[in-house]
Tab-separated table of C-alpha atoms in Angstrom:
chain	number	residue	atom	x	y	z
P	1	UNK	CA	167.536	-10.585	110.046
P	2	UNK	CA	170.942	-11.304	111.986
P	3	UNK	CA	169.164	-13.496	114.318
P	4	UNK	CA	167.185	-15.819	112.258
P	5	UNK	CA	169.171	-15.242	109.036
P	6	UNK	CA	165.452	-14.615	107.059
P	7	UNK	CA	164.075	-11.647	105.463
P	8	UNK	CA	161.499	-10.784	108.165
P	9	UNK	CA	158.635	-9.208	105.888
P	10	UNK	CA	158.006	-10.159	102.130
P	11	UNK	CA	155.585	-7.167	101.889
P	12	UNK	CA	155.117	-4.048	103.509
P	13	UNK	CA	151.561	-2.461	103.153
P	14	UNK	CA	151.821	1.693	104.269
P	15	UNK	CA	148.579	2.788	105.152
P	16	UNK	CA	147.614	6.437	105.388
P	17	UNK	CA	146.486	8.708	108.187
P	18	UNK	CA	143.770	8.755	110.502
P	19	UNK	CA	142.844	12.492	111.141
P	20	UNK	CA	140.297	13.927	112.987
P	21	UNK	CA	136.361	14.235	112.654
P	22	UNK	CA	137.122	17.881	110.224
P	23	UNK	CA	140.054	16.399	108.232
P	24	UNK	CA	143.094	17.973	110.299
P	25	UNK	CA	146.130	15.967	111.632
P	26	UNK	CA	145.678	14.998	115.490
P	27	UNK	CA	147.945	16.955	117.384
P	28	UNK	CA	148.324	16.929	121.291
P	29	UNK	CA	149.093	20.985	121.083
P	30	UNK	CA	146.037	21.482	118.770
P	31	UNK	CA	144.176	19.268	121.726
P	32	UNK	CA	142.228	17.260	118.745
P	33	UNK	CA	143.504	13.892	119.217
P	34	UNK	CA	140.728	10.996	119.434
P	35	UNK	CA	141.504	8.192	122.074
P	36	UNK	CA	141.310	5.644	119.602
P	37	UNK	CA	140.583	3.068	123.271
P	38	UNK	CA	137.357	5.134	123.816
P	39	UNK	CA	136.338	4.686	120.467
P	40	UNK	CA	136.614	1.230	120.765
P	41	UNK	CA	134.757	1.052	123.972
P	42	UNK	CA	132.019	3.119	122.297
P	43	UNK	CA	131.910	1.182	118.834
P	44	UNK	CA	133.430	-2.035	119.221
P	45	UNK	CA	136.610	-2.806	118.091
P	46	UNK	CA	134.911	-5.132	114.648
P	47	UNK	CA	133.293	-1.690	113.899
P	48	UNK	CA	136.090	0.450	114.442
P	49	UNK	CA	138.494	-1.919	112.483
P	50	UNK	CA	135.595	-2.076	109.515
P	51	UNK	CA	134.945	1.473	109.650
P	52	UNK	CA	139.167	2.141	108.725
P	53	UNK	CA	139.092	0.167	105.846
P	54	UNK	CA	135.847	0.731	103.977
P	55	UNK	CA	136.012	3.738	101.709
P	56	UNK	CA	139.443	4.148	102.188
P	57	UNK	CA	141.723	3.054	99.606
P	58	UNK	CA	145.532	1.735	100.565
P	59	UNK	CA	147.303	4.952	101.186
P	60	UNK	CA	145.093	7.316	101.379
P	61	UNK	CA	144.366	9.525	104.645
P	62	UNK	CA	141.030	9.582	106.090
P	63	UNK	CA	139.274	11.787	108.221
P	64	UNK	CA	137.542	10.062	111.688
P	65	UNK	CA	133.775	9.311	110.540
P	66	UNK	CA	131.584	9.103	113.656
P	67	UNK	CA	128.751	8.299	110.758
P	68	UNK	CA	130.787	5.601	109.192
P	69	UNK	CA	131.564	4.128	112.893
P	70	UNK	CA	128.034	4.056	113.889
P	71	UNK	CA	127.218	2.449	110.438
P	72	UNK	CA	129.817	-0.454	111.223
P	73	UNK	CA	128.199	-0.749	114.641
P	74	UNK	CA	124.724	-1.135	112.734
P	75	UNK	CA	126.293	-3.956	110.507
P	76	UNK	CA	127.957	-6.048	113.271
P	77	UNK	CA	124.649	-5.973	114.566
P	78	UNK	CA	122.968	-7.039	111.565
P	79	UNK	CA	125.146	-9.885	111.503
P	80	UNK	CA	124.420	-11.042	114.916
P	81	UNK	CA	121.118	-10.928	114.426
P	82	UNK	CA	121.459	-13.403	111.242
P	83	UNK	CA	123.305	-15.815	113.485
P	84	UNK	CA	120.471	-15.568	115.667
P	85	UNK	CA	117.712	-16.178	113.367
P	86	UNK	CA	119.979	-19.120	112.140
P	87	UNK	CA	120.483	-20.240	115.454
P	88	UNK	CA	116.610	-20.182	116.603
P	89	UNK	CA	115.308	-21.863	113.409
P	90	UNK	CA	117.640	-24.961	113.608
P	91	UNK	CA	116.442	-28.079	112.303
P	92	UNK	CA	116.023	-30.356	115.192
P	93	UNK	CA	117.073	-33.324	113.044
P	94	UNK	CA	120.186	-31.813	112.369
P	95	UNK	CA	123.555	-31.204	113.320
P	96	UNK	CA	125.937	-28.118	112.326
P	97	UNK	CA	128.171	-28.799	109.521
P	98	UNK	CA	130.048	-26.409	107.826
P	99	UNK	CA	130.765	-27.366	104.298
P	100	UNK	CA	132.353	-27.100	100.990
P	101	UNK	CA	131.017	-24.842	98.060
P	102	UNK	CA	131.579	-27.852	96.010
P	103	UNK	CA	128.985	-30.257	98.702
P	104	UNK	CA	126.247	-27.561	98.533
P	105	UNK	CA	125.936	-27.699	94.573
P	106	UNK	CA	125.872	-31.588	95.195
P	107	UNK	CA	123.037	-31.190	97.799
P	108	UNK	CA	121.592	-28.024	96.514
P	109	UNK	CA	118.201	-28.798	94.653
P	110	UNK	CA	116.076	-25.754	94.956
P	111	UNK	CA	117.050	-22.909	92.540
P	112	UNK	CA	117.313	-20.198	94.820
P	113	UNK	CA	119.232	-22.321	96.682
P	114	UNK	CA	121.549	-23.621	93.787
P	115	UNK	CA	121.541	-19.568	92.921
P	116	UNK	CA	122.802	-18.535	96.281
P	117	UNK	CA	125.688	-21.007	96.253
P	118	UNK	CA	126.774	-19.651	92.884
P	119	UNK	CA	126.461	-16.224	94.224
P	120	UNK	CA	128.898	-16.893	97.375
P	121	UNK	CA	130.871	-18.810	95.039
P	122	UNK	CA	131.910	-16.121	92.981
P	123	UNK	CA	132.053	-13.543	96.216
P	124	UNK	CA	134.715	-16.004	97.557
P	125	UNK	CA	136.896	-15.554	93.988
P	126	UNK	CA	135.704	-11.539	93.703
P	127	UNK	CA	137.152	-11.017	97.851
P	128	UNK	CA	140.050	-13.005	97.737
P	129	UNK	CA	141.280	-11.292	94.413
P	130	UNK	CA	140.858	-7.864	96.187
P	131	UNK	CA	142.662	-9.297	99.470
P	132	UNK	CA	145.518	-10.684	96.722
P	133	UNK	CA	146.293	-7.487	95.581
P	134	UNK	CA	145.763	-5.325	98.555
P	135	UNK	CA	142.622	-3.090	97.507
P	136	UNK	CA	141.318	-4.292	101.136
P	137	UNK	CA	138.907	-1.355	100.879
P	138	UNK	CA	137.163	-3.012	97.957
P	139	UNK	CA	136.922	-6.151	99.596
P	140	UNK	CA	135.268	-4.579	102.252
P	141	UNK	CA	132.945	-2.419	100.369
P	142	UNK	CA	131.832	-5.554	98.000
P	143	UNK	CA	131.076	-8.051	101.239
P	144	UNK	CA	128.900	-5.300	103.099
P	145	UNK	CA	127.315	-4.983	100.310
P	146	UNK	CA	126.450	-8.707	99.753
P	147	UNK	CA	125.669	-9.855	103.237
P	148	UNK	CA	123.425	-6.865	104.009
P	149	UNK	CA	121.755	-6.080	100.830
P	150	UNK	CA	121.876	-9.453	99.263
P	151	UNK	CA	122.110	-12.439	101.814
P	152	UNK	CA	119.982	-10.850	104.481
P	153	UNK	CA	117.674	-8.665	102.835
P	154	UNK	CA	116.681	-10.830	100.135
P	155	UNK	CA	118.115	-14.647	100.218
P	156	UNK	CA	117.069	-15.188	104.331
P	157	UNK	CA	113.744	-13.676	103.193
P	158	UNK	CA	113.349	-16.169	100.981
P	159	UNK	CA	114.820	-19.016	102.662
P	160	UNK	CA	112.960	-18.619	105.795
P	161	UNK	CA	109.433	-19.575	104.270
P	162	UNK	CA	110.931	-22.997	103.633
P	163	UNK	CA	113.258	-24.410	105.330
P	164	UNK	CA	113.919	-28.031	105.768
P	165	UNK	CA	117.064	-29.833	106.499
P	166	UNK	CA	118.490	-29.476	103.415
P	167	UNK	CA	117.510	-25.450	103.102
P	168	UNK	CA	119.329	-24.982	106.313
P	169	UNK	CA	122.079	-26.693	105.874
P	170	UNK	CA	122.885	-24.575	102.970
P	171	UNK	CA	121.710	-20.988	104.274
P	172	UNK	CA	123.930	-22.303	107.628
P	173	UNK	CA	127.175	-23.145	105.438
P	174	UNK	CA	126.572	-20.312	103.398
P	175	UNK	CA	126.944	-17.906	105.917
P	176	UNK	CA	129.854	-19.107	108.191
P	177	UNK	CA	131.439	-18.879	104.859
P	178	UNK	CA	130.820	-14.863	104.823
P	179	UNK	CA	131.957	-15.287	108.462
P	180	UNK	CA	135.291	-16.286	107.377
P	181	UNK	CA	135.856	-13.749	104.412
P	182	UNK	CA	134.954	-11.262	106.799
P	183	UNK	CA	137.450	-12.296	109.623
P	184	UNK	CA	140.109	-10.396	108.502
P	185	UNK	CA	138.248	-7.618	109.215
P	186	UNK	CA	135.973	-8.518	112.391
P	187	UNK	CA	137.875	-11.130	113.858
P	188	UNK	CA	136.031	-10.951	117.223
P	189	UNK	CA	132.072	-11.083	115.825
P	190	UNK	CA	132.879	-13.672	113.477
P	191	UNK	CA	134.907	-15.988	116.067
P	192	UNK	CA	132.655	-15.872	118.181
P	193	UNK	CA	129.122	-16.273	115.784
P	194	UNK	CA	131.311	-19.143	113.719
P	195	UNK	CA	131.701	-21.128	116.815
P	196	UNK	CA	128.333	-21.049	117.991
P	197	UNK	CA	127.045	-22.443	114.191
P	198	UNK	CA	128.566	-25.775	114.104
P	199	UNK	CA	132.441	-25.355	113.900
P	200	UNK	CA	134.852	-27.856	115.721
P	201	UNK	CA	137.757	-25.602	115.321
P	202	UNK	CA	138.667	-21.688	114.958
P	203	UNK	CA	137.593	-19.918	112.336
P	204	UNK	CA	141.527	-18.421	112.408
P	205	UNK	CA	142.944	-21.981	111.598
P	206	UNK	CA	140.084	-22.926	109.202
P	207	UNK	CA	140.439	-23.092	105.532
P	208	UNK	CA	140.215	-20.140	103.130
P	209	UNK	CA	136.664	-20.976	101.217
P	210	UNK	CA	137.693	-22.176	97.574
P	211	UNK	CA	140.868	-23.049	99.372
């Protein structure tokens, strides 16, 4: 504040804490405390970072969840493995693009397709309200949720039984758009799958979808 004569923070979010696997408070005396850098080593830091948020709402203490760790490790994975099947099943006769929710309705003409847009659509309003008003824990919950239960289990299922340029243009666009609403929370995963998909710039610097 003296230096640059500006308030440094606007907001200050307090989370709770992290205690061990049983719920106590990590003490070097009691010999319980978790190196969180071995965690990270074992996990992945996308996981681990996933892992503190979901279930957990602003605040509130948590207890270390090995299950919930390996379950973030599992979804990383999951999402990988969509940017692979996108990436193997690439239209020769096209190039990446990455682009608005506005041009997919334009070039959207299947109704699953013109479905899925809508659906994204509305995750794009549903996370950024959450992210607005700091339930990050909600946002979380609500885009697992959608990318493994919705966009991979049930829209790639059906997408991958026709695609044509247009088809994956959309199911492409459609997911590097989860890829950014997820960044906040798996900045290194989505970087790096976001890049490899057609982006000319970082996803960091990119615009918000609906932006």
């Amino acid at each position: 504040l003296y230096v640059t004569e500006k308030v440094p923070f606007e907001n200050v979010v307090l989370h709770g804490l992290v205690k061990d696997p049983l719920g106590k408070k990590m003490s070097k005396s009691k010999g319980n405390v978790v190196n969180p850098i071995e965690v990270v080593e074992q996990y992945g830091a996308d996981a681990v970072r996933f892992a503190l948020v979901y279930g957990t709402a602003l605040g509130n203490d948590q207890a270390l969840s090995y299950a919930k760790l390996q379950g973030m490790r599992n979804f990383t994975n999951k999402l990988w493995n969509i940017g692979r099947f996108i990436e193997m099943n690439r239209v020769s006769s096209i190039e990446y693009r990455v682009l608005s929710i506005e041009d997919l309705k334009k070039i959207a003409k299947h109704k699953n397709d013109k479905d899925w847009v809508r659906k994204v659509e509305e995750l794009v309003s549903e996370t950024s309200k959450y992210l607005d008003s700091y339930k990050f824990n909600l946002a979380a919950e609500r885009l697992y949720e959608f990318v493994w239960h919705e966009f991979a289990d049930k829209y790639i299922e059906d997408v991958k039984t026709r695609l044509d340029k247009e088809s994956y243009l959309i199911l492409n666009t459609l997911y590097c758009i989860l890829l950014k609403l997820l960044h906040p929370f798996m900045p290194f995963i989505t970087e790096e799958l976001y890049s490899k998909l057609g982006a000319r710039e970082s996803i960091m610097i990119s615009k918000w979808p609906g932006a």
